[in-house]
Coordinates of C-alpha atoms and ligand atoms in Angstrom, one line a residue:
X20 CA 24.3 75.3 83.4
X21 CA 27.4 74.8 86.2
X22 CA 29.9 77.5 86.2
X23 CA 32.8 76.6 84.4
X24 CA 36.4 77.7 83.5
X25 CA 37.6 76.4 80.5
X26 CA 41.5 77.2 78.2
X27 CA 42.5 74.4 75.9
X28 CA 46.4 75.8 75.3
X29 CA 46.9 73.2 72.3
X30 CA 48.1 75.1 69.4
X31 CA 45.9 72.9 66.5
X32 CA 47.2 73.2 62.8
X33 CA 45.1 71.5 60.5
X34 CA 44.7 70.8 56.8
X35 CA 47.2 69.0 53.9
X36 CA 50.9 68.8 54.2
X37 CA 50.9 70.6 57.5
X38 CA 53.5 67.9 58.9
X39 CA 56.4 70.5 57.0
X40 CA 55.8 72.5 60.0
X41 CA 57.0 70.6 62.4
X42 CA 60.7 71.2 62.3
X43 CA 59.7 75.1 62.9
X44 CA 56.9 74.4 65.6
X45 CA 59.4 72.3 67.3
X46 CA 62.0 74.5 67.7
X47 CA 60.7 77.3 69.6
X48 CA 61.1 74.6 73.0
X49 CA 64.4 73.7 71.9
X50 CA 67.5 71.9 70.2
X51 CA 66.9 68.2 70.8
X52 CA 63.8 66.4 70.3
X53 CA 62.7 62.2 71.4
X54 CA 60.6 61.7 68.4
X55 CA 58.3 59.0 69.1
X56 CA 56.2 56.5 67.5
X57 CA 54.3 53.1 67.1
X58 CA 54.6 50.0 65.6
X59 CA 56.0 51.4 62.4
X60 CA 52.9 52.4 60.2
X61 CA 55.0 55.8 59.9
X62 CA 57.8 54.3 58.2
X63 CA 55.7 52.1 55.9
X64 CA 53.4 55.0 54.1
X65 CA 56.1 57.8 54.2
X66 CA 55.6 59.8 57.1
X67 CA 58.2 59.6 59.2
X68 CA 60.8 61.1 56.2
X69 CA 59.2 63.9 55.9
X70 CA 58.7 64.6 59.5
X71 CA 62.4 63.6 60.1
X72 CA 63.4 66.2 57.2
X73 CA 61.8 68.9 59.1
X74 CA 63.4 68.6 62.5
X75 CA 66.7 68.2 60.4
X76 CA 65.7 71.2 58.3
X77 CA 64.9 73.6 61.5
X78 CA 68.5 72.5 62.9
X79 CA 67.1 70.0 65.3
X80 CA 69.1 67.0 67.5
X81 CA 66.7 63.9 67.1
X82 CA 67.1 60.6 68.9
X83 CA 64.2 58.4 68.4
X84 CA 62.3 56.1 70.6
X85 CA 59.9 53.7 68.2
X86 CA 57.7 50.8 69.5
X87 CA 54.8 51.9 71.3
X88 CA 51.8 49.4 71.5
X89 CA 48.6 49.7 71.5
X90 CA 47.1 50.3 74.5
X91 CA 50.9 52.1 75.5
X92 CA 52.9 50.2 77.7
X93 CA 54.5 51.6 81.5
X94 CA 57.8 49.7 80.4
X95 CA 58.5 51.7 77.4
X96 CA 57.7 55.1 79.2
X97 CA 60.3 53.9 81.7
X98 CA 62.7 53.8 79.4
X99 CA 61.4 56.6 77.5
X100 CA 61.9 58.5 80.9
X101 CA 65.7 57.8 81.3
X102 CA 66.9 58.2 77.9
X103 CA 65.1 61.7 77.7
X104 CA 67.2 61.8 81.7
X105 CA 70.1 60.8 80.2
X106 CA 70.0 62.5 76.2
X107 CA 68.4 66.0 78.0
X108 CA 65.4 65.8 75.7
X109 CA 63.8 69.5 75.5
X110 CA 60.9 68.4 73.6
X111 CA 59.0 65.0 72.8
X112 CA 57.2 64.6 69.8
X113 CA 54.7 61.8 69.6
X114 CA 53.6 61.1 66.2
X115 CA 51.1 58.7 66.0
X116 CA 47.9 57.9 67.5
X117 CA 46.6 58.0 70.9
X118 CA 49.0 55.5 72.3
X119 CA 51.8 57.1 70.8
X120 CA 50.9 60.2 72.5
X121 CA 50.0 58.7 75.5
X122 CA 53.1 57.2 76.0
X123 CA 54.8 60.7 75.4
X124 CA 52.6 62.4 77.9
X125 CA 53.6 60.2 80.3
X126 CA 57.2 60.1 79.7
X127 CA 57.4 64.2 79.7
X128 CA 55.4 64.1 83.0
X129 CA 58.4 61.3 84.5
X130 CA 61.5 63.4 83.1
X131 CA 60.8 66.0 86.0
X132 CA 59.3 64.1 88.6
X133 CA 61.4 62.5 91.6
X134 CA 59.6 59.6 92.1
X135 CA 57.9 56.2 90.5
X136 CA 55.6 58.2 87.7
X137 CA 53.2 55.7 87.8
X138 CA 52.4 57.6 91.1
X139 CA 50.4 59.9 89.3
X140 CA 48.0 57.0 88.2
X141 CA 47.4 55.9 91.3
X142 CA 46.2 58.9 92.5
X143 CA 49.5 59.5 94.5
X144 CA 50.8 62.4 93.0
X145 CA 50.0 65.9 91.6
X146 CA 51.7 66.9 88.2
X147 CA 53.5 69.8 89.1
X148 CA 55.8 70.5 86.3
X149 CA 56.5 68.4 82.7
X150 CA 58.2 68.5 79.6
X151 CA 56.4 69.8 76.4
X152 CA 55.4 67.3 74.0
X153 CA 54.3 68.1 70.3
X154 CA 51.7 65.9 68.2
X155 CA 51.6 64.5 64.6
X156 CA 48.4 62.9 64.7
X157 CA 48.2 60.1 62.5
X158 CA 44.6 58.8 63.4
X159 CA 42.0 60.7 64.5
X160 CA 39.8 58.5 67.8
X161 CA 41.5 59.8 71.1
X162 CA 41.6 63.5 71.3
X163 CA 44.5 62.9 73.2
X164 CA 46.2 65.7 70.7
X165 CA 44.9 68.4 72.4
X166 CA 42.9 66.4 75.8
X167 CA 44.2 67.1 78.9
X168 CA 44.7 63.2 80.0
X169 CA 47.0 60.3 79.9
X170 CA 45.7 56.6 79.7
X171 CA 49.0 53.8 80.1
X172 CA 48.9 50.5 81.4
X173 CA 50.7 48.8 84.0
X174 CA 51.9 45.6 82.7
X175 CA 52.2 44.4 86.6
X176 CA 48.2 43.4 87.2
X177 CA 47.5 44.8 84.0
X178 CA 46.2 47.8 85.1
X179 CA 44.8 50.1 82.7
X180 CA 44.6 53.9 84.3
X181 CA 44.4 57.3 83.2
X182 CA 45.2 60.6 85.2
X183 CA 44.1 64.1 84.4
X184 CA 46.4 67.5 84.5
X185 CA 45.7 70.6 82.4
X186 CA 49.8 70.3 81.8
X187 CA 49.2 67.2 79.9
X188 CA 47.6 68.6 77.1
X189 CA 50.0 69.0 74.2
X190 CA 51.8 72.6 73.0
X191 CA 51.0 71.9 69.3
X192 CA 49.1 69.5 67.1
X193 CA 49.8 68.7 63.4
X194 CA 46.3 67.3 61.8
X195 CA 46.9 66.5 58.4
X196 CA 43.7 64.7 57.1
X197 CA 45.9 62.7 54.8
X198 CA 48.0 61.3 56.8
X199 CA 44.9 59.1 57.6
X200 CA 44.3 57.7 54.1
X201 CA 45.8 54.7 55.2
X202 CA 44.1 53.3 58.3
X203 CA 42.8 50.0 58.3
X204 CA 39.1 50.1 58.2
X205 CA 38.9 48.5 61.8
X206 CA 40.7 51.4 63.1
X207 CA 38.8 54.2 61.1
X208 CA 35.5 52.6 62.9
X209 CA 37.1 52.3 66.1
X210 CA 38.5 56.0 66.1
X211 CA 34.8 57.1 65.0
X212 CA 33.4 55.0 68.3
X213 CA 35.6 56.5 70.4
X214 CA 35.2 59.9 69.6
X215 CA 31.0 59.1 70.0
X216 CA 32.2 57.9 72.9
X217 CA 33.9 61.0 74.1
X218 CA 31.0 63.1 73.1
X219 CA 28.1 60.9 74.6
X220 CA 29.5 61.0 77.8
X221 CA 29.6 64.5 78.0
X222 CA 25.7 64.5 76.4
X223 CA 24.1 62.0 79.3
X224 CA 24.4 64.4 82.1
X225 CA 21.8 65.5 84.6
X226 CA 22.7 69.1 84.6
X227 CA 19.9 71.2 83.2
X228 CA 19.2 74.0 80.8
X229 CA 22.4 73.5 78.7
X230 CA 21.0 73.3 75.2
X231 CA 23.9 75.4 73.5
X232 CA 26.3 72.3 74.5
X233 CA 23.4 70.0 73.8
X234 CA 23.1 71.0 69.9
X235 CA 26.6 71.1 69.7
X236 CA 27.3 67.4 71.3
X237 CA 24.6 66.4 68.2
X238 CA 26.2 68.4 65.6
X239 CA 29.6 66.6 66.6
X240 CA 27.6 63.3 66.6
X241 CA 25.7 63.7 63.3
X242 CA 29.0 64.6 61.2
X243 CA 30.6 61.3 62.4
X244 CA 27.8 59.3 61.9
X245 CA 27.5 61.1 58.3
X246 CA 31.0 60.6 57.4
X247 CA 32.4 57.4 58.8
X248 CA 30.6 55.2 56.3
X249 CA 32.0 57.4 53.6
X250 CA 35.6 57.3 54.8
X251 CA 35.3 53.4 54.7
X252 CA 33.9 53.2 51.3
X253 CA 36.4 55.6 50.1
X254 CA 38.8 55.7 52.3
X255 CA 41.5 58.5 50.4
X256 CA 37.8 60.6 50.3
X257 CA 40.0 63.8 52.2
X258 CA 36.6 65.5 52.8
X259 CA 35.0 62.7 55.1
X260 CA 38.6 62.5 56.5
X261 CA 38.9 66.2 57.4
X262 CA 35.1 66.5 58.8
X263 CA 35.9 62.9 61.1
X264 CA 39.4 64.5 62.0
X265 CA 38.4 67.5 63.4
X266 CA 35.3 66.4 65.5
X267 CA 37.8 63.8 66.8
X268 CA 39.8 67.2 68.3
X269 CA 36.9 69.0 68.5
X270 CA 34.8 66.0 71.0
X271 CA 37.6 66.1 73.7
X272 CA 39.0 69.2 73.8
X273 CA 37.1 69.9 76.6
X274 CA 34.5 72.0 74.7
X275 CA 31.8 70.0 74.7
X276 CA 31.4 69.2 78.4
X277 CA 31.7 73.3 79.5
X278 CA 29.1 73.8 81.8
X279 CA 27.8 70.5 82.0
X280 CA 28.7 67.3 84.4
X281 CA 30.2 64.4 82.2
X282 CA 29.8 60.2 83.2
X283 CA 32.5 58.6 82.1
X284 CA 31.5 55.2 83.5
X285 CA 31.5 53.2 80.1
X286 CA 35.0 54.9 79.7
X287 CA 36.1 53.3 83.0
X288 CA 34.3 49.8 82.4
X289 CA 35.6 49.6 78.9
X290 CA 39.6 50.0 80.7
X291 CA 39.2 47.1 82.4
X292 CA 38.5 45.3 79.0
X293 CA 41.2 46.6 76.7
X294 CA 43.6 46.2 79.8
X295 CA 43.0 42.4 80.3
X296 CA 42.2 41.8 77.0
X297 CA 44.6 43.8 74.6
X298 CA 41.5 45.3 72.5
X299 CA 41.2 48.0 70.9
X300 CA 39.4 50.9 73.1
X301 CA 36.8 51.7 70.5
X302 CA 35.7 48.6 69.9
X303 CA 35.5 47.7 73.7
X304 CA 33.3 51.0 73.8
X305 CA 31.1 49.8 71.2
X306 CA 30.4 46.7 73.3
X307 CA 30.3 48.9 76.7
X308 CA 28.2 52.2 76.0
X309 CA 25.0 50.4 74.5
X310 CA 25.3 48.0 77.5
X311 CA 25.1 50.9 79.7
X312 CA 22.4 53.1 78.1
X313 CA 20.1 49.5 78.6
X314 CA 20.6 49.9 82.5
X315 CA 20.5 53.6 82.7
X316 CA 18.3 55.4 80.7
X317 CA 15.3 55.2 82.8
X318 CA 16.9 57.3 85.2
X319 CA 16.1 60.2 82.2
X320 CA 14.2 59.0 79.9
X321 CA 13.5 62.3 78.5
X322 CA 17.1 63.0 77.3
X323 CA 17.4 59.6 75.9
X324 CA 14.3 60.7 73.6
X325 CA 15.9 63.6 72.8
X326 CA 19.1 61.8 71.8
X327 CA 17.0 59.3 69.4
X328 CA 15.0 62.3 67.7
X329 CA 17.5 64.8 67.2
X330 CA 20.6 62.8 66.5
X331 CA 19.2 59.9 64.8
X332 CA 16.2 60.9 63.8
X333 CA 13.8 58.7 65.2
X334 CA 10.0 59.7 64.7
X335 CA 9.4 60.5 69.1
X336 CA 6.2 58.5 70.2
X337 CA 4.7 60.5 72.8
X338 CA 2.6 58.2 74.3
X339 CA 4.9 55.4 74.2
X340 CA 8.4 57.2 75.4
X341 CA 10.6 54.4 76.6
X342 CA 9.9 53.2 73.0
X343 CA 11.5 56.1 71.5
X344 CA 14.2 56.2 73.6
X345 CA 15.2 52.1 73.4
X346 CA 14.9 53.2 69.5
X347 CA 18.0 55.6 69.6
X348 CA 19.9 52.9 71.3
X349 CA 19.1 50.5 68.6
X350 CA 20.1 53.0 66.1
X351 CA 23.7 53.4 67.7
X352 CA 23.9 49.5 67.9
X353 CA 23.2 49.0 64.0
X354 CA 25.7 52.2 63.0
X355 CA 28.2 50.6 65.3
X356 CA 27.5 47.0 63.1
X357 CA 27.5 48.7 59.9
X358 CA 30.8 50.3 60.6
X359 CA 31.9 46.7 61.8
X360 CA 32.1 47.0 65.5
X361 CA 31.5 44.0 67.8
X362 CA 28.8 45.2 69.9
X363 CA 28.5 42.2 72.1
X364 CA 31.3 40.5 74.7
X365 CA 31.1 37.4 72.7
X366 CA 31.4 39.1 69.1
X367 CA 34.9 40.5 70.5
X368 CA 35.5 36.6 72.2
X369 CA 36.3 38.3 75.2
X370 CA 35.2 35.5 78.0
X371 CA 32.7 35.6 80.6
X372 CA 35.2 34.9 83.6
X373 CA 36.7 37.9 85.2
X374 CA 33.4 40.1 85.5
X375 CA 33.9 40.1 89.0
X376 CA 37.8 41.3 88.9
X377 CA 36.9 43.6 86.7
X378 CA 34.1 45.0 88.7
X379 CA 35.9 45.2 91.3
X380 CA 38.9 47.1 90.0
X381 CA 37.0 49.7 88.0
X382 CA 35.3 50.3 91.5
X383 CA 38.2 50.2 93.3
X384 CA 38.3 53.8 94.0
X385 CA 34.1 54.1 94.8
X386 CA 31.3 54.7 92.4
X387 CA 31.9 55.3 88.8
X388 CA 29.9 57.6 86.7
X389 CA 27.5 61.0 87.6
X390 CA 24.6 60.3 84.9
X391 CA 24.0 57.5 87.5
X392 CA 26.0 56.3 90.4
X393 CA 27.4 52.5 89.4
X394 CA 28.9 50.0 92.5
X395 CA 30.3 47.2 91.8
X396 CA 27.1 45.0 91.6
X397 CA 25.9 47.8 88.7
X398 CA 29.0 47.0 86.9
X399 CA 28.6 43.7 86.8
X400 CA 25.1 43.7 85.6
X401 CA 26.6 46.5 82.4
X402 CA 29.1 43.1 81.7
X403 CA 26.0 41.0 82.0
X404 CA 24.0 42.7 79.5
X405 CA 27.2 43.4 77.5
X406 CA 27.5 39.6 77.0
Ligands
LIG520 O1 51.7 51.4 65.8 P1 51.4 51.7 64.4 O2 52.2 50.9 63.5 O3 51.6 53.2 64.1 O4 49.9 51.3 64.1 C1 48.8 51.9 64.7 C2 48.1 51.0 65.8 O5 48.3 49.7 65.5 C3 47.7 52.1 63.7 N1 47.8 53.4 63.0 C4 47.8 54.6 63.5 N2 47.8 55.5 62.5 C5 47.8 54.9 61.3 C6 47.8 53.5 61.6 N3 47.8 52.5 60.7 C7 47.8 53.0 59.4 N4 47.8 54.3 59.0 C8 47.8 55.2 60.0 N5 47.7 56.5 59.6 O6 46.5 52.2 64.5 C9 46.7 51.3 65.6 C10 46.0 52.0 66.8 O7 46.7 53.1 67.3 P2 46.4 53.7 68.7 O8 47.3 54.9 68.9 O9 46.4 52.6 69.7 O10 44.9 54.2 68.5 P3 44.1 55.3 69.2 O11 44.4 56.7 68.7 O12 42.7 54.8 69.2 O13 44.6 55.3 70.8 C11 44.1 54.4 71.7 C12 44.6 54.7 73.1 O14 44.2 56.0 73.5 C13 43.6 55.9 74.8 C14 43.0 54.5 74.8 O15 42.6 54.1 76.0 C15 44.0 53.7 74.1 O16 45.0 53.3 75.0 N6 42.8 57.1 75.1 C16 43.4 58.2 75.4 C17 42.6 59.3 75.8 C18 43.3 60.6 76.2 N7 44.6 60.6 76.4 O17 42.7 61.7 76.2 C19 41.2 59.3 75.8 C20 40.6 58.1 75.2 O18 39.3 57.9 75.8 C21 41.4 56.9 75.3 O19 41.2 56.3 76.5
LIG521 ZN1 37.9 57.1 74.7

């Protein structure tokens, strides 16, 4: 195990009708809150009433900034930035998704910040100082709730980028499993990828002797796996919601990867997709990661055997190892099916014709990944067998 210092600071309140609290969680940073949100799910099922009676309730100024796409735009941060300049915002609250909270991140990061905040993407700047930003968290996929990253892309080039600060992760997050009864099913399976995602990347690591994180990375696995087909069959099942809700915290809070060396190279290759292409990062992921494990997993054949035994149960082969461990990878391809994923470029009709600018940006900065270093040739091969 590598030493490690780990503090998630996100307060996490959890369970059903916890969005009343928000008005009272909000005002201990101030009297004027940017409440921010998406594409207007909030208003259709409800939501956004009774978080707006809250603020109002706990005496709070709100001015609202709605619109946030998938895949959060740098435009509307921009303008998220000056009106929060020009309003003096105390607090943003995002209430939606990953994009939605994103976008907040990255506006509260701006407010302070004397320069062009996309600086802190490009590896220019340091985050020194932000605003605080609250979370109603409407889909459970990201972590982003309580993660202590920022993913927004640049609509000049495209460019799709995250940036890491321990200020980025939120003061509070509101998880009310209920406020998920009414995601599409696409999006239930593509929040359920990501957070597999999230987990598995921490999971292929070549540090040794770190079986507590190990078992723990399955247990996280096992209960999405166990519950995502249930949530899409049923989908007001608030059980199945609950159980997929918290692992979605619980797989990138930071947790899981203590004392271990994460890879995050599907992570990186899979930006380059949803930033052309506009799709939706789980599903990109579930095209991506099973790509990768195909060129990687002789590197540790072992751990890949480990991961088709233990979290999907497949019967190990001891004479025949490689077979066990191109099993587990089959399993993950048919859940990812079953749950209606693409798992190929072509199911997702993303074309064959910017591999090579793709490869080239996500390796822009040198290798990607630990589990195994990738160039830009490697990359391109992951979007060959991805195909
Ligand atoms: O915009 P609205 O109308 O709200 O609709 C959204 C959106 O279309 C809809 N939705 C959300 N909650 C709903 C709902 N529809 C019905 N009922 C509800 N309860 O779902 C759609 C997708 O929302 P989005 O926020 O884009 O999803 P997600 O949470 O998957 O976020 C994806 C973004 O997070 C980034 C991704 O790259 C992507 O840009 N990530 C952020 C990370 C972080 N900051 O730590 C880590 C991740 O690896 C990821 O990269
Ligand atoms: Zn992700």
């Amino acid at each position: 195990m590598e030493n490690f210092t780990f503090r998630n600071t996100t307060k996490i309140i959890f369970g059903r009708g916890t969005e009343s609290k928000v008005g009272i969680e909000t005002v201990k940073y101030g009297k004027k809150v940017l409440l921010h949100y998406g594409g207007g799910s909030i208003k259709k099922y409800g939501l956004y009433e009774r978080v707006l009676k809250s603020l109002k309730d706990a005496g709070m100024e709100v001015i609202e900034l709605g619109g946030v796409q998938p895949n959060p735009r740098l435009s509307l941060v921009k303008k998220g930035i000056d009106m929060c300049r020009r309003e003096k915002v105390d607090i943003i609250l995002a209430v939606g998704g990953g994009s939605v909270i994103d976008s907040a991140k990255t506006i509260a990061s701006g407010v302070p910040y004397n320069g062009d905040v996309w600086d802190f993407f490009a590896g220019k700047a340091e985050l020194k100082e932000i605003i605080p930003v609250g979370v109603v968290l409407t889909i459970p996929a990201s972590g982003s709730e309580s993660s202590n990253s920022s993913v927004v892309t640049n609509e000049n080039g495209m460019y799709k980028k995250g940036f890491t600060s321990e200020l980025l992760r939120p003061e509070f997050a509101i998880l009310n499993p209920e406020n998920t009864f009414t995601l599409p099913q696409y999006q239930t399976a593509c929040g359920s990828t990501d957070m597999m995602a999230h987990i598995m990347e921490r999971y292929f690591t070549t540090v040794k002797n770190v079986e507590l994180t190990d078992r723990l990375c399955e247990a996280a696995l096992k209960t999405v796996i166990n519950n995502t087909p249930e949530a899409l069959r049923e989908p007001k099942n608030y059980a199945a919601r609950a159980e997929i809700m918290y692992a979605g915290t619980i797989a990138h809070n930071g947790s899981l990867g203590t004392g271990r060396i994460g890879d995050w190279a599907p992570h990186k290759i899979e930006m380059e997709i949803s930033g052309i292409y506009d799709l939706a990062h789980g599903a990109g992921l579930a095209i991506i990661f099973p790509a990768w494990m195909k060129y990687v997993y002789k590197n540790n054949i072992e751990r890949f055997s480990q991961f088709a035994f233990r979290v999907w149960g497949v019967e190990p082969d001891f004479n025949n190892i490689i077979k066990t461990a191109l099993a587990g990878i089959e399993r993950l391809e048919n859940f990812y099916r079953e749950i209606g994923m693409p798992v190929t470029l072509k199911e997702a009709s993303i074309p064959y014709d910017r591999f090579e600018e793709m490869a080239e940006k996500c390796t822009e900065m040198g290798p990607v990944g630990n589990f195994v270093k990738l160039g830009m040739n490697d990359v391109l091969k992951i979007l060959e067998i991805a195909k």
